[in-house]
PDB file of C-alpha atoms in Angstrom:
ATOM      1  CA  MET Y   1     108.699  94.942  75.133  1.00  0.00           C
ATOM      2  CA  HIS Y   2     111.320  95.900  72.550  1.00  0.00           C
ATOM      3  CA  ASN Y   3     112.396  93.217  70.059  1.00  0.00           C
ATOM      4  CA  GLY Y   4     116.000  93.475  71.288  1.00  0.00           C
ATOM      5  CA  THR Y   5     114.935  92.726  74.859  1.00  0.00           C
ATOM      6  CA  ARG Y   6     112.668  89.889  73.740  1.00  0.00           C
ATOM      7  CA  ASN Y   7     115.430  88.337  71.660  1.00  0.00           C
ATOM      8  CA  LYS Y   8     117.872  88.627  74.563  1.00  0.00           C
ATOM      9  CA  LEU Y   9     115.438  86.932  76.954  1.00  0.00           C
ATOM     10  CA  HIS Y  10     114.689  84.200  74.429  1.00  0.00           C
ATOM     11  CA  SER Y  11     118.415  83.557  74.043  1.00  0.00           C
ATOM     12  CA  GLN Y  12     118.779  83.351  77.834  1.00  0.00           C
ATOM     13  CA  PHE Y  13     115.804  80.977  77.955  1.00  0.00           C
ATOM     14  CA  LEU Y  14     117.426  78.594  75.461  1.00  0.00           C
ATOM     15  CA  LYS Y  15     120.765  78.768  77.256  1.00  0.00           C
ATOM     16  CA  LEU Y  16     119.233  78.099  80.664  1.00  0.00           C
ATOM     17  CA  GLN Y  17     117.170  75.276  79.260  1.00  0.00           C
ATOM     18  CA  LEU Y  18     120.335  73.558  78.025  1.00  0.00           C
ATOM     19  CA  ILE Y  19     122.144  74.120  81.349  1.00  0.00           C
ATOM     20  CA  ASN Y  20     119.254  72.698  83.382  1.00  0.00           C
ATOM     21  CA  LYS Y  21     119.089  69.648  81.104  1.00  0.00           C
ATOM     22  CA  LYS Y  22     122.850  69.085  81.253  1.00  0.00           C
ATOM     23  CA  GLU Y  23     123.023  69.467  85.051  1.00  0.00           C
ATOM     24  CA  GLU Y  24     119.808  67.454  85.506  1.00  0.00           C
ATOM     25  CA  TYR Y  25     118.077  70.313  87.323  1.00  0.00           C
ATOM     26  CA  ILE Y  26     114.369  69.623  87.420  1.00  0.00           C
ATOM     27  CA  HIS Y  27     111.555  72.081  88.079  1.00  0.00           C
ATOM     28  CA  PRO Y  28     108.783  70.714  90.280  1.00  0.00           C
ATOM     29  CA  SER Y  29     106.054  69.229  88.103  1.00  0.00           C
ATOM     30  CA  PHE Y  30     102.828  71.176  87.792  1.00  0.00           C
ATOM     31  CA  LEU Y  31     101.006  68.184  89.270  1.00  0.00           C
ATOM     32  CA  MET Y  32     103.247  68.143  92.355  1.00  0.00           C
ATOM     33  CA  GLU Y  33     102.842  71.871  92.895  1.00  0.00           C
ATOM     34  CA  THR Y  34      99.075  71.533  92.491  1.00  0.00           C
ATOM     35  CA  ARG Y  35      99.005  68.719  95.055  1.00  0.00           C
ATOM     36  CA  LEU Y  36     101.089  70.836  97.430  1.00  0.00           C
ATOM     37  CA  GLN Y  37      98.728  73.769  97.065  1.00  0.00           C
ATOM     38  CA  GLU Y  38      95.724  71.526  97.705  1.00  0.00           C
ATOM     39  CA  ALA Y  39      97.344  70.092 100.850  1.00  0.00           C
ATOM     40  CA  ILE Y  40      98.045  73.604 102.141  1.00  0.00           C
ATOM     41  CA  MET Y  41      94.496  74.744 101.264  1.00  0.00           C
ATOM     42  CA  HIS Y  42      93.129  71.949 103.430  1.00  0.00           C
ATOM     43  CA  ALA Y  43      95.663  72.637 106.221  1.00  0.00           C
ATOM     44  CA  ASP Y  44      97.020  69.090 105.825  1.00  0.00           C
ATOM     45  CA  LEU Y  45     100.510  69.590 107.265  1.00  0.00           C
ATOM     46  CA  SER Y  46     101.600  65.958 107.045  1.00  0.00           C
ATOM     47  CA  GLN Y  47     100.670  65.665 103.382  1.00  0.00           C
ATOM     48  CA  ALA Y  48     102.189  69.068 102.537  1.00  0.00           C
ATOM     49  CA  LEU Y  49     105.485  68.170 104.206  1.00  0.00           C
ATOM     50  CA  ASN Y  50     105.650  64.859 102.351  1.00  0.00           C
ATOM     51  CA  ILE Y  51     105.037  66.552  98.999  1.00  0.00           C
ATOM     52  CA  LEU Y  52     107.579  69.297  99.686  1.00  0.00           C
ATOM     53  CA  GLU Y  53     110.123  66.667 100.677  1.00  0.00           C
ATOM     54  CA  SER Y  54     109.487  64.808  97.408  1.00  0.00           C
ATOM     55  CA  ILE Y  55     109.885  68.029  95.412  1.00  0.00           C
ATOM     56  CA  ASN Y  56     113.136  68.890  97.159  1.00  0.00           C
ATOM     57  CA  LYS Y  57     114.702  65.504  96.431  1.00  0.00           C
ATOM     58  CA  ASP Y  58     115.380  66.784  92.924  1.00  0.00           C
ATOM     59  CA  GLN Y  59     118.126  69.308  92.337  1.00  0.00           C
ATOM     60  CA  ARG Y  60     116.781  72.824  92.059  1.00  0.00           C
ATOM     61  CA  PRO Y  61     117.327  74.794  88.849  1.00  0.00           C
ATOM     62  CA  SER Y  62     119.779  77.685  89.047  1.00  0.00           C
ATOM     63  CA  LEU Y  63     117.814  80.882  89.674  1.00  0.00           C
ATOM     64  CA  ALA Y  64     120.762  83.269  90.004  1.00  0.00           C
ATOM     65  CA  THR Y  65     124.072  83.911  88.310  1.00  0.00           C
ATOM     66  CA  THR Y  66     125.918  84.990  91.448  1.00  0.00           C
ATOM     67  CA  SER Y  67     125.797  82.227  94.084  1.00  0.00           C
ATOM     68  CA  ILE Y  68     124.068  79.096  95.333  1.00  0.00           C
ATOM     69  CA  VAL Y  69     122.666  81.076  98.270  1.00  0.00           C
ATOM     70  CA  ARG Y  70     121.133  83.693  95.978  1.00  0.00           C
ATOM     71  CA  SER Y  71     119.647  80.969  93.808  1.00  0.00           C
ATOM     72  CA  LEU Y  72     118.144  79.258  96.846  1.00  0.00           C
ATOM     73  CA  LYS Y  73     116.723  82.556  98.088  1.00  0.00           C
ATOM     74  CA  ASN Y  74     114.997  83.055  94.750  1.00  0.00           C
ATOM     75  CA  SER Y  75     113.633  79.514  94.888  1.00  0.00           C
ATOM     76  CA  LEU Y  76     112.233  80.089  98.384  1.00  0.00           C
ATOM     77  CA  ILE Y  77     110.597  83.309  97.280  1.00  0.00           C
ATOM     78  CA  CYS Y  78     108.838  81.238  94.596  1.00  0.00           C
ATOM     79  CA  SER Y  79     107.743  78.776  97.306  1.00  0.00           C
ATOM     80  CA  CYS Y  80     106.502  81.656  99.440  1.00  0.00           C
ATOM     81  CA  THR Y  81     104.385  82.888  96.532  1.00  0.00           C
ATOM     82  CA  LEU Y  82     102.908  79.408  96.060  1.00  0.00           C
ATOM     83  CA  PHE Y  83     102.135  79.091  99.794  1.00  0.00           C
ATOM     84  CA  THR Y  84     100.519  82.534  99.770  1.00  0.00           C
ATOM     85  CA  ARG Y  85      98.203  81.628  96.888  1.00  0.00           C
ATOM     86  CA  ALA Y  86      97.291  78.385  98.615  1.00  0.00           C
ATOM     87  CA  ILE Y  87      96.165  79.946 101.901  1.00  0.00           C
ATOM     88  CA  ILE Y  88      94.231  82.647 100.040  1.00  0.00           C
ATOM     89  CA  ASN Y  89      92.426  79.911  98.135  1.00  0.00           C
ATOM     90  CA  GLY Y  90      91.911  78.239 101.502  1.00  0.00           C
ATOM     91  CA  GLY Y  91      90.048  81.299 102.757  1.00  0.00           C
ATOM     92  CA  ILE Y  92      92.627  83.608 104.342  1.00  0.00           C
ATOM     93  CA  ASN Y  93      92.088  87.309 103.747  1.00  0.00           C
ATOM     94  CA  PRO Y  94      94.440  88.289 100.901  1.00  0.00           C
ATOM     95  CA  GLU Y  95      95.897  91.258 102.774  1.00  0.00           C
ATOM     96  CA  LYS Y  96      96.802  89.021 105.714  1.00  0.00           C
ATOM     97  CA  ALA Y  97      98.339  86.445 103.380  1.00  0.00           C
ATOM     98  CA  PHE Y  98     100.374  89.058 101.496  1.00  0.00           C
ATOM     99  CA  THR Y  99     101.620  90.571 104.756  1.00  0.00           C
ATOM    100  CA  LEU Y 100     102.772  87.148 105.936  1.00  0.00           C
ATOM    101  CA  SER Y 101     104.467  86.695 102.579  1.00  0.00           C
ATOM    102  CA  ASP Y 102     106.257  90.038 102.942  1.00  0.00           C
ATOM    103  CA  VAL Y 103     107.543  89.013 106.379  1.00  0.00           C
ATOM    104  CA  TYR Y 104     108.990  85.769 105.027  1.00  0.00           C
ATOM    105  CA  ILE Y 105     110.544  87.357 101.965  1.00  0.00           C
ATOM    106  CA  LEU Y 106     112.389  89.758 104.272  1.00  0.00           C
ATOM    107  CA  GLU Y 107     113.459  86.804 106.417  1.00  0.00           C
ATOM    108  CA  ILE Y 108     114.626  84.894 103.345  1.00  0.00           C
ATOM    109  CA  GLU Y 109     116.773  87.857 102.333  1.00  0.00           C
ATOM    110  CA  SER Y 110     118.345  87.998 105.805  1.00  0.00           C
ATOM    111  CA  ARG Y 111     119.587  84.367 105.735  1.00  0.00           C
ATOM    112  CA  GLU Y 112     123.090  83.731 104.389  1.00  0.00           C
ATOM    113  CA  THR Y 113     123.630  79.957 104.494  1.00  0.00           C
ATOM    114  CA  VAL Y 114     122.152  77.099 102.494  1.00  0.00           C
ATOM    115  CA  GLU Y 115     121.289  75.186 105.678  1.00  0.00           C
ATOM    116  CA  SER Y 116     119.383  78.057 107.304  1.00  0.00           C
ATOM    117  CA  LEU Y 117     117.480  78.718 104.082  1.00  0.00           C
ATOM    118  CA  SER Y 118     116.580  75.050 103.624  1.00  0.00           C
ATOM    119  CA  ASN Y 119     115.254  74.869 107.180  1.00  0.00           C
ATOM    120  CA  LEU Y 120     113.327  78.097 106.685  1.00  0.00           C
ATOM    121  CA  GLU Y 121     111.319  76.644 103.811  1.00  0.00           C
ATOM    122  CA  TYR Y 122     109.852  73.970 106.088  1.00  0.00           C
ATOM    123  CA  ASP Y 123     109.271  76.439 108.931  1.00  0.00           C
ATOM    124  CA  MET Y 124     107.534  78.723 106.449  1.00  0.00           C
ATOM    125  CA  LEU Y 125     105.269  75.929 105.247  1.00  0.00           C
ATOM    126  CA  LYS Y 126     104.305  75.035 108.825  1.00  0.00           C
ATOM    127  CA  HIS Y 127     103.612  78.675 109.687  1.00  0.00           C
ATOM    128  CA  PHE Y 128     101.396  79.255 106.645  1.00  0.00           C
ATOM    129  CA  ILE Y 129      99.362  76.140 107.414  1.00  0.00           C
ATOM    130  CA  ASP Y 130      99.179  77.104 111.103  1.00  0.00           C
ATOM    131  CA  VAL Y 131      97.797  80.527 110.168  1.00  0.00           C
ATOM    132  CA  LEU Y 132      95.217  78.888 107.917  1.00  0.00           C
ATOM    133  CA  GLY Y 133      94.264  76.305 110.529  1.00  0.00           C
ATOM    134  CA  ASN Y 134      93.657  78.948 113.198  1.00  0.00           C
ATOM    135  CA  GLU Y 135      91.814  81.440 111.033  1.00  0.00           C
ATOM    136  CA  ASP Y 136      88.127  82.181 110.879  1.00  0.00           C
ATOM    137  CA  ILE Y 137      87.893  81.146 107.255  1.00  0.00           C
ATOM    138  CA  SER Y 138      86.385  83.403 104.628  1.00  0.00           C
ATOM    139  CA  PRO Y 139      82.811  82.426 103.793  1.00  0.00           C
ATOM    140  CA  TYR Y 140      83.600  82.780 100.105  1.00  0.00           C
ATOM    141  CA  SER Y 141      84.105  79.923  97.675  1.00  0.00           C
ATOM    142  CA  ASN Y 142      87.542  79.158  96.241  1.00  0.00           C
ATOM    143  CA  THR Y 143      86.693  80.900  92.982  1.00  0.00           C
ATOM    144  CA  VAL Y 144      85.614  84.107  94.713  1.00  0.00           C
ATOM    145  CA  ASN Y 145      88.668  83.966  96.983  1.00  0.00           C
ATOM    146  CA  GLN Y 146      90.858  83.676  93.888  1.00  0.00           C
ATOM    147  CA  SER Y 147      89.154  86.640  92.261  1.00  0.00           C
ATOM    148  CA  VAL Y 148      89.498  88.748  95.428  1.00  0.00           C
ATOM    149  CA  ALA Y 149      93.207  87.890  95.600  1.00  0.00           C
ATOM    150  CA  TYR Y 150      93.692  88.776  91.930  1.00  0.00           C
ATOM    151  CA  ILE Y 151      91.970  92.117  92.417  1.00  0.00           C
ATOM    152  CA  SER Y 152      94.117  92.925  95.463  1.00  0.00           C
ATOM    153  CA  GLU Y 153      97.321  92.089  93.606  1.00  0.00           C
ATOM    154  CA  ASN Y 154      96.401  94.064  90.516  1.00  0.00           C
ATOM    155  CA  ILE Y 155      94.552  96.984  92.054  1.00  0.00           C
ATOM    156  CA  LEU Y 156      96.747  99.494  90.165  1.00  0.00           C
ATOM    157  CA  GLN Y 157      96.228  97.745  86.832  1.00  0.00           C
ATOM    158  CA  ASP Y 158      93.342  97.726  84.376  1.00  0.00           C
ATOM    159  CA  LEU Y 159      90.878  95.185  85.720  1.00  0.00           C
ATOM    160  CA  SER Y 160      87.989  93.695  83.801  1.00  0.00           C
ATOM    161  CA  LEU Y 161      85.517  90.915  84.410  1.00  0.00           C
ATOM    162  CA  LYS Y 162      87.144  88.980  81.568  1.00  0.00           C
ATOM    163  CA  SER Y 163      90.698  89.260  82.926  1.00  0.00           C
ATOM    164  CA  ILE Y 164      89.544  88.170  86.382  1.00  0.00           C
ATOM    165  CA  SER Y 165      87.430  85.283  85.113  1.00  0.00           C
ATOM    166  CA  ASP Y 166      90.283  84.155  82.851  1.00  0.00           C
ATOM    167  CA  TYR Y 167      92.590  84.087  85.885  1.00  0.00           C
ATOM    168  CA  CYS Y 168      90.055  81.980  87.779  1.00  0.00           C
ATOM    169  CA  TYR Y 169      89.413  79.704  84.763  1.00  0.00           C
ATOM    170  CA  VAL Y 170      85.662  80.281  84.871  1.00  0.00           C
ATOM    171  CA  ASN Y 171      83.026  81.808  82.621  1.00  0.00           C
ATOM    172  CA  SER Y 172      82.568  85.580  83.035  1.00  0.00           C
ATOM    173  CA  SER Y 173      78.813  85.325  83.567  1.00  0.00           C
ATOM    174  CA  TYR Y 174      79.277  82.629  86.190  1.00  0.00           C
ATOM    175  CA  LEU Y 175      81.883  84.647  88.089  1.00  0.00           C
ATOM    176  CA  SER Y 176      79.734  87.780  87.957  1.00  0.00           C
ATOM    177  CA  HIS Y 177      76.798  85.845  89.392  1.00  0.00           C
ATOM    178  CA  ILE Y 178      78.583  84.071  92.252  1.00  0.00           C
ATOM    179  CA  PHE Y 179      80.671  87.127  93.163  1.00  0.00           C
ATOM    180  CA  LYS Y 180      77.565  89.298  93.586  1.00  0.00           C
ATOM    181  CA  LYS Y 181      75.805  86.491  95.456  1.00  0.00           C
ATOM    182  CA  GLU Y 182      78.659  85.843  97.923  1.00  0.00           C
ATOM    183  CA  VAL Y 183      80.197  89.307  98.364  1.00  0.00           C
ATOM    184  CA  GLY Y 184      77.046  91.394  98.049  1.00  0.00           C
ATOM    185  CA  LEU Y 185      78.648  93.727  95.504  1.00  0.00           C
ATOM    186  CA  SER Y 186      79.214  93.508  91.790  1.00  0.00           C
ATOM    187  CA  ILE Y 187      82.841  93.074  90.754  1.00  0.00           C
ATOM    188  CA  VAL Y 188      82.980  96.657  89.448  1.00  0.00           C
ATOM    189  CA  LYS Y 189      81.652  98.071  92.715  1.00  0.00           C
ATOM    190  CA  TYR Y 190      84.012  95.864  94.724  1.00  0.00           C
ATOM    191  CA  ILE Y 191      87.003  97.060  92.683  1.00  0.00           C
ATOM    192  CA  ASN Y 192      86.009 100.704  93.177  1.00  0.00           C
ATOM    193  CA  LYS Y 193      85.562 100.130  96.917  1.00  0.00           C
ATOM    194  CA  LYS Y 194      88.998  98.500  97.208  1.00  0.00           C
ATOM    195  CA  ARG Y 195      90.600 101.307  95.226  1.00  0.00           C
ATOM    196  CA  VAL Y 196      89.024 103.878  97.503  1.00  0.00           C
ATOM    197  CA  GLU Y 197      90.370 102.008 100.533  1.00  0.00           C
ATOM    198  CA  GLU Y 198      93.882 101.946  99.056  1.00  0.00           C
ATOM    199  CA  ALA Y 199      93.670 105.600  98.023  1.00  0.00           C
ATOM    200  CA  LYS Y 200      93.046 106.639 101.642  1.00  0.00           C
ATOM    201  CA  HIS Y 201      96.630 105.753 102.545  1.00  0.00           C
ATOM    202  CA  LEU Y 202      98.042 107.985  99.823  1.00  0.00           C
ATOM    203  CA  LEU Y 203      95.746 110.839 100.802  1.00  0.00           C
ATOM    204  CA  LEU Y 204      96.983 110.674 104.382  1.00  0.00           C
ATOM    205  CA  HIS Y 205     100.652 109.879 103.896  1.00  0.00           C
ATOM    206  CA  THR Y 206     101.729 111.465 100.606  1.00  0.00           C
ATOM    207  CA  THR Y 207     101.602 114.856  98.937  1.00  0.00           C
ATOM    208  CA  SER Y 208     100.295 113.423  95.661  1.00  0.00           C
ATOM    209  CA  SER Y 209      97.480 115.491  94.236  1.00  0.00           C
ATOM    210  CA  ILE Y 210      93.954 114.102  94.195  1.00  0.00           C
ATOM    211  CA  SER Y 211      94.038 114.005  90.384  1.00  0.00           C
ATOM    212  CA  GLU Y 212      97.305 112.010  90.490  1.00  0.00           C
ATOM    213  CA  ILE Y 213      95.813 109.523  92.943  1.00  0.00           C
ATOM    214  CA  ALA Y 214      92.679 109.197  90.822  1.00  0.00           C
ATOM    215  CA  LEU Y 215      94.842 108.450  87.781  1.00  0.00           C
ATOM    216  CA  LEU Y 216      97.018 105.978  89.714  1.00  0.00           C
ATOM    217  CA  PHE Y 217      93.981 103.945  90.729  1.00  0.00           C
ATOM    218  CA  ARG Y 218      92.579 103.939  87.199  1.00  0.00           C
ATOM    219  CA  PHE Y 219      89.559 106.144  87.825  1.00  0.00           C
ATOM    220  CA  CYS Y 220      88.569 107.755  84.531  1.00  0.00           C
ATOM    221  CA  ASN Y 221      88.789 111.266  86.014  1.00  0.00           C
ATOM    222  CA  GLN Y 222      88.999 113.132  89.324  1.00  0.00           C
ATOM    223  CA  SER Y 223      85.269 113.814  89.374  1.00  0.00           C
ATOM    224  CA  TYR Y 224      84.407 110.094  89.214  1.00  0.00           C
ATOM    225  CA  PHE Y 225      87.039 109.322  91.865  1.00  0.00           C
ATOM    226  CA  THR Y 226      85.494 111.957  94.148  1.00  0.00           C
ATOM    227  CA  GLN Y 227      82.031 110.533  93.540  1.00  0.00           C
ATOM    228  CA  GLN Y 228      83.117 106.982  94.389  1.00  0.00           C
ATOM    229  CA  PHE Y 229      85.175 108.096  97.396  1.00  0.00           C
ATOM    230  CA  LYS Y 230      82.205 109.962  98.878  1.00  0.00           C
ATOM    231  CA  LEU Y 231      79.938 106.998  98.191  1.00  0.00           C
ATOM    232  CA  TYR Y 232      82.070 104.669 100.345  1.00  0.00           C
ATOM    233  CA  GLU Y 233      83.606 107.088 102.865  1.00  0.00           C
ATOM    234  CA  GLY Y 234      80.945 109.755 103.244  1.00  0.00           C
ATOM    235  CA  LEU Y 235      83.546 112.450 102.521  1.00  0.00           C
ATOM    236  CA  THR Y 236      85.273 113.815  99.455  1.00  0.00           C
ATOM    237  CA  PRO Y 237      88.985 112.990  99.090  1.00  0.00           C
ATOM    238  CA  LYS Y 238      89.843 116.605  99.986  1.00  0.00           C
ATOM    239  CA  GLU Y 239      87.658 116.528 103.107  1.00  0.00           C
ATOM    240  CA  PHE Y 240      89.229 113.196 104.103  1.00  0.00           C
ATOM    241  CA  ARG Y 241      92.774 114.566 103.636  1.00  0.00           C
ATOM    242  CA  ASP Y 242      91.973 117.795 105.484  1.00  0.00           C
ATOM    243  CA  LYS Y 243      90.831 115.809 108.541  1.00  0.00           C
ATOM    244  CA  ARG Y 244      94.506 115.157 109.310  1.00  0.00           C
ATOM    245  CA  PHE Y 245      94.846 118.717 110.529  1.00  0.00           C
ATOM    246  CA  LEU Y 246      91.767 118.819 112.751  1.00  0.00           C
TER     247      LEU Y 246
END
């Protein structure tokens, strides 16, 4: 980030901090958000609703410069992200959780009144907990679920055992051990497998070259990408793409 951009953002941070203090806008405490996530993780609707109600008693900080509605939309998108993390940690498949999140973010954007948005936040909470309560829960532990979610979210980024273990607040050796024990694959092999799965969509639905796709998914070269793709799919990327025309 350029120094000019950093200085500008720091200036905005100080300004917003003063505005929030003057207007008595209060961000939810970390403890309250943690309690809310725990209630959602355990599909405890009554407790989650009580905590959300307590959080919403305080005035929300301004999260937009254009309107109250836009600010509330941004706040609800933050809530949606928190709910998504909670049900993933509760055992929901990350892809399912992210898809549900996408649906609600689109719905949030479609609402145009404060009342409808406020009601939506509670409906959203109930729906997320309902999905969790009716799901065949992942057999993985919370730590492994967190690591799987982090990998899914950052599949196009550089991923390392250290970055994943730091995100999960655990020792690298410990995460490596329990991940292999629970998932049946090392973290490196799991990442490669997930990248191959994601690459299949681009092979079928885009004109990107195989070398471009290999680079996008952080494979060191096309040859290694081809090797890994064939390992998990039984075909080379070219053979897989060519199947479209058979």
